[in-house]
Amino acid sequence: MEMTATQGGRGRPREFDPEEALAAALQVFWRRGYDGASMAELTEAMGITKPSLYACFGNKEALFRKALDLYERDKLCYIKSALEAPTAKGVAERILRGSLAIQTGGNDPRGCLGVISSVGGTAHAESIRDEIMARRASSDRALVERFERARAEGDLPAGVEPQAMACYLTTVIQGMAIQAGADVPRERLEQLINTTLAMWPSN
Amino acid sequence: MEMTATQGGRGRPREFDPEEALAAALQVFWRRGYDGASMAELTEAMGITKPSLYACFGNKEALFRKALDLYERDKLCYIKSALEAPTAKGVAERILRGSLAIQTGGNDPRGCLGVISSVGGTAHAESIRDEIMARRASSDRALVERFERARAEGDLPAGVEPQAMACYLTTVIQGMAIQAGADVPRERLEQLINTTLAMWPSN
DNA sequence: TCTACTATATACCGCACGGTATGGAAATGA
DNA sequence: TCATTTCCATACCGTGCGGTATATAGTAGA
């Protein structure tokens, strides 16, 4: 990963791994949101100083966007494979369980980075919100298309709108992200997923 | 409403209405969350100066708690009456529609003050989060008790756990709050409510 | 009218914020 | 070895934060 245009053989090589530093930054943004993450907390977690951070990543906003890229690539990759499930209900189950795995698994913070960083916050962070909204819109579109295919394949009951089911599923996932962030135990969230799937419409 | 121990006849009377000022502060907290709301934005919206604010309300955290009280009293009052609906599904419908009315109605900000202020944020705002969690916990308890009564009355199918349904409903509401905050149009959220109610378990 | 008391306005406090200038340390190519 | 290039560490910049000291203005009671 080429973090900057320079760093080309000549001169002193940097002493840290940009990938590791970015992963550490992601943890902080994930816990605090964009506004809540301070440069002091970021640099401490990344193990580098501020000038190193600015030289390598640009500024706070650019760092956040790169962290968002990493988040989508490493954490949200389950969505792409979930859409390949054979049935609409299978898609829903894979997405719900995948989402739960991220939000309560490993040593990562609980909750969803996108939700945390797009809610509330100061006035001068609106470009961040716009960025997140745009990414979420493209993800939503893919889900709607998948459910439209499901209806065409007779996989969704007649009266059920694909767009409505996509919006519903998104809502449950985002609600689950809030619950996870509020330290609702994992078993309860698994119960929530089972409840949701038990009510999923079928013919 | 007695905002302070003083203000007892003697001395110069204040020139603003504490209730109105608090309502204005609530708008700001509702839009920005606790951390995202600055004293400058608060005082400007309230139409008073900082010393007046501190004399009347204490400090930022105390002001927030009073705004939270007002929010519960004026905006979340629908929950209490919703719990009096005759059936579990009726409870769900009243809560969902009441929640939507708050989040997309009038000139109030979209979304839920509790969600916005409990997600993300800096490290020194944890007491705020604890406060919101505690209030949410008591609200959740009431919902669980209502659904336990529903099961006792044969109002919920046999295999359905009251606690699971309470958690599920809370999740949908909080997810809907996120969607409302992301400017999802009202008709879409009404569709979401209809979808949720259509899938509600019945015997 | 005088006194006691309280609200308002202005200016200010220490601090943390995001971001940067500068000087020295380290590694490369010649 | 030496010049060049780049990175790291420290100290600093302007700004806005939450919160306050002080002085003035205004009202009620004696």
mmCIF file with all atom_site columns, C-alpha atoms in Angstrom, chain B:
data_model
loop_
_atom_site.group_PDB
_atom_site.id
_atom_site.type_symbol
_atom_site.label_atom_id
_atom_site.label_alt_id
_atom_site.label_comp_id
_atom_site.label_asym_id
_atom_site.label_entity_id
_atom_site.label_seq_id
_atom_site.pdbx_PDB_ins_code
_atom_site.Cartn_x
_atom_site.Cartn_y
_atom_site.Cartn_z
_atom_site.occupancy
_atom_site.B_iso_or_equiv
_atom_site.pdbx_formal_charge
_atom_site.auth_seq_id
_atom_site.auth_comp_id
_atom_site.auth_asym_id
_atom_site.auth_atom_id
_atom_site.pdbx_PDB_model_num
ATOM 1   C CA . MET B 1 1   ? -40.418 24.764  37.071 1.00 0.00 ? 1   MET B CA 1
ATOM 2   C CA . GLU B 1 2   ? -37.903 26.011  39.620 1.00 0.00 ? 2   GLU B CA 1
ATOM 3   C CA . MET B 1 3   ? -34.602 25.990  37.788 1.00 0.00 ? 3   MET B CA 1
ATOM 4   C CA . THR B 1 4   ? -32.542 27.369  40.636 1.00 0.00 ? 4   THR B CA 1
ATOM 5   C CA . ALA B 1 5   ? -32.730 27.764  44.395 1.00 0.00 ? 5   ALA B CA 1
ATOM 6   C CA . THR B 1 6   ? -32.653 31.549  44.104 1.00 0.00 ? 6   THR B CA 1
ATOM 7   C CA . GLN B 1 7   ? -34.961 33.766  42.051 1.00 0.00 ? 7   GLN B CA 1
ATOM 8   C CA . GLY B 1 8   ? -37.197 34.435  45.042 1.00 0.00 ? 8   GLY B CA 1
ATOM 9   C CA . GLY B 1 9   ? -38.766 37.831  44.572 1.00 0.00 ? 9   GLY B CA 1
ATOM 10  C CA . ARG B 1 10  ? -35.800 39.866  45.785 1.00 0.00 ? 10  ARG B CA 1
ATOM 11  C CA . GLY B 1 11  ? -33.446 41.255  43.189 1.00 0.00 ? 11  GLY B CA 1
ATOM 12  C CA . ARG B 1 12  ? -33.562 41.716  39.459 1.00 0.00 ? 12  ARG B CA 1
ATOM 13  C CA . PRO B 1 13  ? -35.784 39.204  37.691 1.00 0.00 ? 13  PRO B CA 1
ATOM 14  C CA . ARG B 1 14  ? -34.363 37.256  34.772 1.00 0.00 ? 14  ARG B CA 1
ATOM 15  C CA . GLU B 1 15  ? -35.277 38.385  31.292 1.00 0.00 ? 15  GLU B CA 1
ATOM 16  C CA . PHE B 1 16  ? -35.791 34.984  29.687 1.00 0.00 ? 16  PHE B CA 1
ATOM 17  C CA . ASP B 1 17  ? -38.125 32.045  30.187 1.00 0.00 ? 17  ASP B CA 1
ATOM 18  C CA . PRO B 1 18  ? -36.160 29.025  31.430 1.00 0.00 ? 18  PRO B CA 1
ATOM 19  C CA . GLU B 1 19  ? -38.652 26.639  29.802 1.00 0.00 ? 19  GLU B CA 1
ATOM 20  C CA . GLU B 1 20  ? -38.224 28.237  26.404 1.00 0.00 ? 20  GLU B CA 1
ATOM 21  C CA . ALA B 1 21  ? -34.472 28.337  26.776 1.00 0.00 ? 21  ALA B CA 1
ATOM 22  C CA . LEU B 1 22  ? -34.421 24.680  27.773 1.00 0.00 ? 22  LEU B CA 1
ATOM 23  C CA . ALA B 1 23  ? -36.570 23.757  24.788 1.00 0.00 ? 23  ALA B CA 1
ATOM 24  C CA . ALA B 1 24  ? -34.099 25.547  22.525 1.00 0.00 ? 24  ALA B CA 1
ATOM 25  C CA . ALA B 1 25  ? -31.198 23.728  24.176 1.00 0.00 ? 25  ALA B CA 1
ATOM 26  C CA . LEU B 1 26  ? -32.998 20.428  23.599 1.00 0.00 ? 26  LEU B CA 1
ATOM 27  C CA . GLN B 1 27  ? -33.138 21.150  19.882 1.00 0.00 ? 27  GLN B CA 1
ATOM 28  C CA . VAL B 1 28  ? -29.373 21.625  19.763 1.00 0.00 ? 28  VAL B CA 1
ATOM 29  C CA . PHE B 1 29  ? -28.583 18.503  21.804 1.00 0.00 ? 29  PHE B CA 1
ATOM 30  C CA . TRP B 1 30  ? -31.048 16.562  19.675 1.00 0.00 ? 30  TRP B CA 1
ATOM 31  C CA . ARG B 1 31  ? -29.294 17.582  16.486 1.00 0.00 ? 31  ARG B CA 1
ATOM 32  C CA . ARG B 1 32  ? -25.686 17.341  17.621 1.00 0.00 ? 32  ARG B CA 1
ATOM 33  C CA . GLY B 1 33  ? -25.613 14.967  20.569 1.00 0.00 ? 33  GLY B CA 1
ATOM 34  C CA . TYR B 1 34  ? -24.066 15.895  23.900 1.00 0.00 ? 34  TYR B CA 1
ATOM 35  C CA . ASP B 1 35  ? -20.486 16.114  22.674 1.00 0.00 ? 35  ASP B CA 1
ATOM 36  C CA . GLY B 1 36  ? -21.308 17.743  19.355 1.00 0.00 ? 36  GLY B CA 1
ATOM 37  C CA . ALA B 1 37  ? -23.273 20.579  20.948 1.00 0.00 ? 37  ALA B CA 1
ATOM 38  C CA . SER B 1 38  ? -21.015 23.518  21.813 1.00 0.00 ? 38  SER B CA 1
ATOM 39  C CA . MET B 1 39  ? -21.764 26.121  24.430 1.00 0.00 ? 39  MET B CA 1
ATOM 40  C CA . ALA B 1 40  ? -21.638 28.778  21.708 1.00 0.00 ? 40  ALA B CA 1
ATOM 41  C CA . GLU B 1 41  ? -24.320 27.013  19.673 1.00 0.00 ? 41  GLU B CA 1
ATOM 42  C CA . LEU B 1 42  ? -26.381 26.394  22.796 1.00 0.00 ? 42  LEU B CA 1
ATOM 43  C CA . THR B 1 43  ? -26.314 29.968  24.073 1.00 0.00 ? 43  THR B CA 1
ATOM 44  C CA . GLU B 1 44  ? -27.080 31.340  20.629 1.00 0.00 ? 44  GLU B CA 1
ATOM 45  C CA . ALA B 1 45  ? -30.080 29.044  20.208 1.00 0.00 ? 45  ALA B CA 1
ATOM 46  C CA . MET B 1 46  ? -31.274 29.780  23.731 1.00 0.00 ? 46  MET B CA 1
ATOM 47  C CA . GLY B 1 47  ? -30.896 33.526  23.244 1.00 0.00 ? 47  GLY B CA 1
ATOM 48  C CA . ILE B 1 48  ? -28.969 33.996  26.482 1.00 0.00 ? 48  ILE B CA 1
ATOM 49  C CA . THR B 1 49  ? -25.363 34.542  27.494 1.00 0.00 ? 49  THR B CA 1
ATOM 50  C CA . LYS B 1 50  ? -23.099 32.002  29.109 1.00 0.00 ? 50  LYS B CA 1
ATOM 51  C CA . PRO B 1 51  ? -23.249 33.452  32.627 1.00 0.00 ? 51  PRO B CA 1
ATOM 52  C CA . SER B 1 52  ? -27.053 33.383  32.487 1.00 0.00 ? 52  SER B CA 1
ATOM 53  C CA . LEU B 1 53  ? -26.937 29.774  31.347 1.00 0.00 ? 53  LEU B CA 1
ATOM 54  C CA . TYR B 1 54  ? -24.585 28.738  34.115 1.00 0.00 ? 54  TYR B CA 1
ATOM 55  C CA . ALA B 1 55  ? -26.525 30.640  36.761 1.00 0.00 ? 55  ALA B CA 1
ATOM 56  C CA . CYS B 1 56  ? -29.800 29.043  35.731 1.00 0.00 ? 56  CYS B CA 1
ATOM 57  C CA . PHE B 1 57  ? -28.826 25.528  34.687 1.00 0.00 ? 57  PHE B CA 1
ATOM 58  C CA . GLY B 1 58  ? -25.505 24.786  36.375 1.00 0.00 ? 58  GLY B CA 1
ATOM 59  C CA . ASN B 1 59  ? -23.244 23.516  33.639 1.00 0.00 ? 59  ASN B CA 1
ATOM 60  C CA . LYS B 1 60  ? -23.394 21.748  30.311 1.00 0.00 ? 60  LYS B CA 1
ATOM 61  C CA . GLU B 1 61  ? -23.988 18.314  31.806 1.00 0.00 ? 61  GLU B CA 1
ATOM 62  C CA . ALA B 1 62  ? -26.758 19.521  34.137 1.00 0.00 ? 62  ALA B CA 1
ATOM 63  C CA . LEU B 1 63  ? -28.360 21.348  31.225 1.00 0.00 ? 63  LEU B CA 1
ATOM 64  C CA . PHE B 1 64  ? -28.272 18.160  29.215 1.00 0.00 ? 64  PHE B CA 1
ATOM 65  C CA . ARG B 1 65  ? -29.941 16.183  31.983 1.00 0.00 ? 65  ARG B CA 1
ATOM 66  C CA . LYS B 1 66  ? -32.719 18.754  32.215 1.00 0.00 ? 66  LYS B CA 1
ATOM 67  C CA . ALA B 1 67  ? -33.095 18.634  28.437 1.00 0.00 ? 67  ALA B CA 1
ATOM 68  C CA . LEU B 1 68  ? -33.316 14.860  28.720 1.00 0.00 ? 68  LEU B CA 1
ATOM 69  C CA . ASP B 1 69  ? -36.068 15.225  31.313 1.00 0.00 ? 69  ASP B CA 1
ATOM 70  C CA . LEU B 1 70  ? -37.983 17.537  28.993 1.00 0.00 ? 70  LEU B CA 1
ATOM 71  C CA . TYR B 1 71  ? -37.463 15.128  26.113 1.00 0.00 ? 71  TYR B CA 1
ATOM 72  C CA . GLU B 1 72  ? -38.883 12.234  28.081 1.00 0.00 ? 72  GLU B CA 1
ATOM 73  C CA . ARG B 1 73  ? -41.774 14.252  29.361 1.00 0.00 ? 73  ARG B CA 1
ATOM 74  C CA . ASP B 1 74  ? -42.804 15.907  26.087 1.00 0.00 ? 74  ASP B CA 1
ATOM 75  C CA . LYS B 1 75  ? -41.579 13.498  23.420 1.00 0.00 ? 75  LYS B CA 1
ATOM 76  C CA . LEU B 1 76  ? -41.475 10.029  24.901 1.00 0.00 ? 76  LEU B CA 1
ATOM 77  C CA . CYS B 1 77  ? -44.787 10.275  26.690 1.00 0.00 ? 77  CYS B CA 1
ATOM 78  C CA . TYR B 1 78  ? -46.409 8.232   23.920 1.00 0.00 ? 78  TYR B CA 1
ATOM 79  C CA . ILE B 1 79  ? -44.644 5.136   25.243 1.00 0.00 ? 79  ILE B CA 1
ATOM 80  C CA . LYS B 1 80  ? -46.581 5.133   28.474 1.00 0.00 ? 80  LYS B CA 1
ATOM 81  C CA . SER B 1 81  ? -49.921 5.237   26.702 1.00 0.00 ? 81  SER B CA 1
ATOM 82  C CA . ALA B 1 82  ? -48.737 2.780   24.051 1.00 0.00 ? 82  ALA B CA 1
ATOM 83  C CA . LEU B 1 83  ? -48.191 0.175   26.748 1.00 0.00 ? 83  LEU B CA 1
ATOM 84  C CA . GLU B 1 84  ? -51.890 0.404   27.531 1.00 0.00 ? 84  GLU B CA 1
ATOM 85  C CA . ALA B 1 85  ? -52.901 -0.914  24.125 1.00 0.00 ? 85  ALA B CA 1
ATOM 86  C CA . PRO B 1 86  ? -55.039 -4.057  24.456 1.00 0.00 ? 86  PRO B CA 1
ATOM 87  C CA . THR B 1 87  ? -52.757 -6.405  22.500 1.00 0.00 ? 87  THR B CA 1
ATOM 88  C CA . ALA B 1 88  ? -49.023 -6.899  22.100 1.00 0.00 ? 88  ALA B CA 1
ATOM 89  C CA . LYS B 1 89  ? -49.271 -6.074  18.424 1.00 0.00 ? 89  LYS B CA 1
ATOM 90  C CA . GLY B 1 90  ? -51.207 -2.962  19.308 1.00 0.00 ? 90  GLY B CA 1
ATOM 91  C CA . VAL B 1 91  ? -48.433 -1.955  21.686 1.00 0.00 ? 91  VAL B CA 1
ATOM 92  C CA . ALA B 1 92  ? -45.888 -2.454  18.928 1.00 0.00 ? 92  ALA B CA 1
ATOM 93  C CA . GLU B 1 93  ? -47.910 -0.448  16.447 1.00 0.00 ? 93  GLU B CA 1
ATOM 94  C CA . ARG B 1 94  ? -48.447 2.452   18.810 1.00 0.00 ? 94  ARG B CA 1
ATOM 95  C CA . ILE B 1 95  ? -44.792 2.549   19.756 1.00 0.00 ? 95  ILE B CA 1
ATOM 96  C CA . LEU B 1 96  ? -43.618 2.369   16.168 1.00 0.00 ? 96  LEU B CA 1
ATOM 97  C CA . ARG B 1 97  ? -46.011 5.031   14.920 1.00 0.00 ? 97  ARG B CA 1
ATOM 98  C CA . GLY B 1 98  ? -45.385 7.230   17.937 1.00 0.00 ? 98  GLY B CA 1
ATOM 99  C CA . SER B 1 99  ? -41.665 6.953   17.417 1.00 0.00 ? 99  SER B CA 1
ATOM 100 C CA . LEU B 1 100 ? -42.030 7.847   13.768 1.00 0.00 ? 100 LEU B CA 1
ATOM 101 C CA . ALA B 1 101 ? -44.166 10.850  14.640 1.00 0.00 ? 101 ALA B CA 1
ATOM 102 C CA . ILE B 1 102 ? -41.431 12.208  16.873 1.00 0.00 ? 102 ILE B CA 1
ATOM 103 C CA . GLN B 1 103 ? -38.606 11.542  14.497 1.00 0.00 ? 103 GLN B CA 1
ATOM 104 C CA . THR B 1 104 ? -40.140 12.978  11.367 1.00 0.00 ? 104 THR B CA 1
ATOM 105 C CA . GLY B 1 105 ? -42.785 15.345  12.663 1.00 0.00 ? 105 GLY B CA 1
ATOM 106 C CA . GLY B 1 106 ? -42.822 19.033  13.324 1.00 0.00 ? 106 GLY B CA 1
ATOM 107 C CA . ASN B 1 107 ? -39.681 21.116  13.247 1.00 0.00 ? 107 ASN B CA 1
ATOM 108 C CA . ASP B 1 108 ? -37.741 18.862  15.598 1.00 0.00 ? 108 ASP B CA 1
ATOM 109 C CA . PRO B 1 109 ? -34.479 17.259  14.493 1.00 0.00 ? 109 PRO B CA 1
ATOM 110 C CA . ARG B 1 110 ? -34.699 13.770  13.064 1.00 0.00 ? 110 ARG B CA 1
ATOM 111 C CA . GLY B 1 111 ? -33.570 10.766  14.999 1.00 0.00 ? 111 GLY B CA 1
ATOM 112 C CA . CYS B 1 112 ? -33.495 9.976   18.707 1.00 0.00 ? 112 CYS B CA 1
ATOM 113 C CA . LEU B 1 113 ? -31.771 12.138  21.293 1.00 0.00 ? 113 LEU B CA 1
ATOM 114 C CA . GLY B 1 114 ? -30.781 9.118   23.364 1.00 0.00 ? 114 GLY B CA 1
ATOM 115 C CA . VAL B 1 115 ? -29.242 7.264   20.472 1.00 0.00 ? 115 VAL B CA 1
ATOM 116 C CA . ILE B 1 116 ? -27.437 10.326  19.158 1.00 0.00 ? 116 ILE B CA 1
ATOM 117 C CA . SER B 1 117 ? -25.949 11.167  22.544 1.00 0.00 ? 117 SER B CA 1
ATOM 118 C CA . SER B 1 118 ? -24.993 7.644   23.587 1.00 0.00 ? 118 SER B CA 1
ATOM 119 C CA . VAL B 1 119 ? -23.128 6.655   20.445 1.00 0.00 ? 119 VAL B CA 1
ATOM 120 C CA . GLY B 1 120 ? -19.477 7.490   19.950 1.00 0.00 ? 120 GLY B CA 1
ATOM 121 C CA . GLY B 1 121 ? -18.233 10.679  21.560 1.00 0.00 ? 121 GLY B CA 1
ATOM 122 C CA . THR B 1 122 ? -15.194 11.569  23.602 1.00 0.00 ? 122 THR B CA 1
ATOM 123 C CA . ALA B 1 123 ? -13.935 9.731   26.653 1.00 0.00 ? 123 ALA B CA 1
ATOM 124 C CA . HIS B 1 124 ? -15.055 12.260  29.261 1.00 0.00 ? 124 HIS B CA 1
ATOM 125 C CA . ALA B 1 125 ? -18.725 11.906  28.312 1.00 0.00 ? 125 ALA B CA 1
ATOM 126 C CA . GLU B 1 126 ? -19.179 8.447   29.770 1.00 0.00 ? 126 GLU B CA 1
ATOM 127 C CA . SER B 1 127 ? -21.342 9.622   32.642 1.00 0.00 ? 127 SER B CA 1
ATOM 128 C CA . ILE B 1 128 ? -23.769 10.914  30.020 1.00 0.00 ? 128 ILE B CA 1
ATOM 129 C CA . ARG B 1 129 ? -23.811 7.521   28.370 1.00 0.00 ? 129 ARG B CA 1
ATOM 130 C CA . ASP B 1 130 ? -24.407 5.829   31.706 1.00 0.00 ? 130 ASP B CA 1
ATOM 131 C CA . GLU B 1 131 ? -27.329 8.126   32.384 1.00 0.00 ? 131 GLU B CA 1
ATOM 132 C CA . ILE B 1 132 ? -28.939 7.335   29.022 1.00 0.00 ? 132 ILE B CA 1
ATOM 133 C CA . MET B 1 133 ? -28.332 3.602   29.465 1.00 0.00 ? 133 MET B CA 1
ATOM 134 C CA . ALA B 1 134 ? -30.014 3.665   32.845 1.00 0.00 ? 134 ALA B CA 1
ATOM 135 C CA . ARG B 1 135 ? -33.076 5.451   31.517 1.00 0.00 ? 135 ARG B CA 1
ATOM 136 C CA . ARG B 1 136 ? -33.273 3.104   28.543 1.00 0.00 ? 136 ARG B CA 1
ATOM 137 C CA . ALA B 1 137 ? -32.999 0.107   30.843 1.00 0.00 ? 137 ALA B CA 1
ATOM 138 C CA . SER B 1 138 ? -36.020 1.146   32.862 1.00 0.00 ? 138 SER B CA 1
ATOM 139 C CA . SER B 1 139 ? -38.004 1.739   29.681 1.00 0.00 ? 139 SER B CA 1
ATOM 140 C CA . ASP B 1 140 ? -36.986 -1.675  28.350 1.00 0.00 ? 140 ASP B CA 1
ATOM 141 C CA . ARG B 1 141 ? -38.056 -3.305  31.585 1.00 0.00 ? 141 ARG B CA 1
ATOM 142 C CA . ALA B 1 142 ? -41.537 -1.874  31.250 1.00 0.00 ? 142 ALA B CA 1
ATOM 143 C CA . LEU B 1 143 ? -41.787 -3.247  27.726 1.00 0.00 ? 143 LEU B CA 1
ATOM 144 C CA . VAL B 1 144 ? -40.661 -6.714  28.794 1.00 0.00 ? 144 VAL B CA 1
ATOM 145 C CA . GLU B 1 145 ? -43.220 -6.712  31.584 1.00 0.00 ? 145 GLU B CA 1
ATOM 146 C CA . ARG B 1 146 ? -45.950 -5.683  29.155 1.00 0.00 ? 146 ARG B CA 1
ATOM 147 C CA . PHE B 1 147 ? -45.070 -8.550  26.817 1.00 0.00 ? 147 PHE B CA 1
ATOM 148 C CA . GLU B 1 148 ? -44.956 -10.989 29.716 1.00 0.00 ? 148 GLU B CA 1
ATOM 149 C CA . ARG B 1 149 ? -48.460 -9.950  30.518 1.00 0.00 ? 149 ARG B CA 1
ATOM 150 C CA . ALA B 1 150 ? -49.333 -10.424 26.851 1.00 0.00 ? 150 ALA B CA 1
ATOM 151 C CA . ARG B 1 151 ? -48.070 -13.984 26.944 1.00 0.00 ? 151 ARG B CA 1
ATOM 152 C CA . ALA B 1 152 ? -50.007 -14.665 30.117 1.00 0.00 ? 152 ALA B CA 1
ATOM 153 C CA . GLU B 1 153 ? -53.093 -13.419 28.318 1.00 0.00 ? 153 GLU B CA 1
ATOM 154 C CA . GLY B 1 154 ? -52.408 -15.693 25.346 1.00 0.00 ? 154 GLY B CA 1
ATOM 155 C CA . ASP B 1 155 ? -51.645 -12.632 23.299 1.00 0.00 ? 155 ASP B CA 1
ATOM 156 C CA . LEU B 1 156 ? -48.280 -13.873 22.094 1.00 0.00 ? 156 LEU B CA 1
ATOM 157 C CA . PRO B 1 157 ? -47.822 -17.285 20.444 1.00 0.00 ? 157 PRO B CA 1
ATOM 158 C CA . ALA B 1 158 ? -46.460 -20.039 22.629 1.00 0.00 ? 158 ALA B CA 1
ATOM 159 C CA . GLY B 1 159 ? -42.906 -20.223 21.308 1.00 0.00 ? 159 GLY B CA 1
ATOM 160 C CA . VAL B 1 160 ? -42.283 -16.482 21.462 1.00 0.00 ? 160 VAL B CA 1
ATOM 161 C CA . GLU B 1 161 ? -40.219 -15.157 24.345 1.00 0.00 ? 161 GLU B CA 1
ATOM 162 C CA . PRO B 1 162 ? -41.481 -11.820 25.703 1.00 0.00 ? 162 PRO B CA 1
ATOM 163 C CA . GLN B 1 163 ? -37.944 -10.620 26.288 1.00 0.00 ? 163 GLN B CA 1
ATOM 164 C CA . ALA B 1 164 ? -37.007 -11.519 22.728 1.00 0.00 ? 164 ALA B CA 1
ATOM 165 C CA . MET B 1 165 ? -39.922 -9.540  21.347 1.00 0.00 ? 165 MET B CA 1
ATOM 166 C CA . ALA B 1 166 ? -39.058 -6.562  23.515 1.00 0.00 ? 166 ALA B CA 1
ATOM 167 C CA . CYS B 1 167 ? -35.469 -6.646  22.319 1.00 0.00 ? 167 CYS B CA 1
ATOM 168 C CA . TYR B 1 168 ? -36.650 -7.025  18.736 1.00 0.00 ? 168 TYR B CA 1
ATOM 169 C CA . LEU B 1 169 ? -39.013 -4.067  18.949 1.00 0.00 ? 169 LEU B CA 1
ATOM 170 C CA . THR B 1 170 ? -36.355 -1.902  20.579 1.00 0.00 ? 170 THR B CA 1
ATOM 171 C CA . THR B 1 171 ? -33.978 -2.824  17.789 1.00 0.00 ? 171 THR B CA 1
ATOM 172 C CA . VAL B 1 172 ? -36.415 -1.839  15.061 1.00 0.00 ? 172 VAL B CA 1
ATOM 173 C CA . ILE B 1 173 ? -37.132 1.461   16.782 1.00 0.00 ? 173 ILE B CA 1
ATOM 174 C CA . GLN B 1 174 ? -33.480 2.320   17.186 1.00 0.00 ? 174 GLN B CA 1
ATOM 175 C CA . GLY B 1 175 ? -32.736 1.273   13.624 1.00 0.00 ? 175 GLY B CA 1
ATOM 176 C CA . MET B 1 176 ? -35.583 3.475   12.477 1.00 0.00 ? 176 MET B CA 1
ATOM 177 C CA . ALA B 1 177 ? -34.051 6.351   14.435 1.00 0.00 ? 177 ALA B CA 1
ATOM 178 C CA . ILE B 1 178 ? -30.817 5.912   12.514 1.00 0.00 ? 178 ILE B CA 1
ATOM 179 C CA . GLN B 1 179 ? -32.684 5.835   9.229  1.00 0.00 ? 179 GLN B CA 1
ATOM 180 C CA . ALA B 1 180 ? -34.666 8.938   10.139 1.00 0.00 ? 180 ALA B CA 1
ATOM 181 C CA . GLY B 1 181 ? -31.446 10.722  11.027 1.00 0.00 ? 181 GLY B CA 1
ATOM 182 C CA . ALA B 1 182 ? -30.077 9.736   7.628  1.00 0.00 ? 182 ALA B CA 1
ATOM 183 C CA . ASP B 1 183 ? -32.997 11.569  6.000  1.00 0.00 ? 183 ASP B CA 1
ATOM 184 C CA . VAL B 1 184 ? -34.797 8.478   4.776  1.00 0.00 ? 184 VAL B CA 1
ATOM 185 C CA . PRO B 1 185 ? -38.174 9.881   3.696  1.00 0.00 ? 185 PRO B CA 1
ATOM 186 C CA . ARG B 1 186 ? -41.154 9.491   5.930  1.00 0.00 ? 186 ARG B CA 1
ATOM 187 C CA . GLU B 1 187 ? -43.158 7.362   3.494  1.00 0.00 ? 187 GLU B CA 1
ATOM 188 C CA . ARG B 1 188 ? -40.348 4.819   3.448  1.00 0.00 ? 188 ARG B CA 1
ATOM 189 C CA . LEU B 1 189 ? -40.390 4.632   7.222  1.00 0.00 ? 189 LEU B CA 1
ATOM 190 C CA . GLU B 1 190 ? -44.145 4.176   7.204  1.00 0.00 ? 190 GLU B CA 1
ATOM 191 C CA . GLN B 1 191 ? -43.616 1.315   4.797  1.00 0.00 ? 191 GLN B CA 1
ATOM 192 C CA . LEU B 1 192 ? -41.048 -0.064  7.206  1.00 0.00 ? 192 LEU B CA 1
ATOM 193 C CA . ILE B 1 193 ? -43.569 0.016   10.032 1.00 0.00 ? 193 ILE B CA 1
ATOM 194 C CA . ASN B 1 194 ? -46.157 -1.731  7.901  1.00 0.00 ? 194 ASN B CA 1
ATOM 195 C CA . THR B 1 195 ? -43.620 -4.388  6.965  1.00 0.00 ? 195 THR B CA 1
ATOM 196 C CA . THR B 1 196 ? -42.711 -4.928  10.597 1.00 0.00 ? 196 THR B CA 1
ATOM 197 C CA . LEU B 1 197 ? -46.333 -5.185  11.690 1.00 0.00 ? 197 LEU B CA 1
ATOM 198 C CA . ALA B 1 198 ? -47.202 -7.519  8.829  1.00 0.00 ? 198 ALA B CA 1
ATOM 199 C CA . MET B 1 199 ? -44.595 -9.953  10.108 1.00 0.00 ? 199 MET B CA 1
ATOM 200 C CA . TRP B 1 200 ? -45.660 -9.674  13.740 1.00 0.00 ? 200 TRP B CA 1
ATOM 201 C CA . PRO B 1 201 ? -46.423 -13.137 15.106 1.00 0.00 ? 201 PRO B CA 1
ATOM 202 C CA . SER B 1 202 ? -50.049 -14.039 15.664 1.00 0.00 ? 202 SER B CA 1
ATOM 203 C CA . ASN B 1 203 ? -51.880 -17.199 16.558 1.00 0.00 ? 203 ASN B CA 1
#
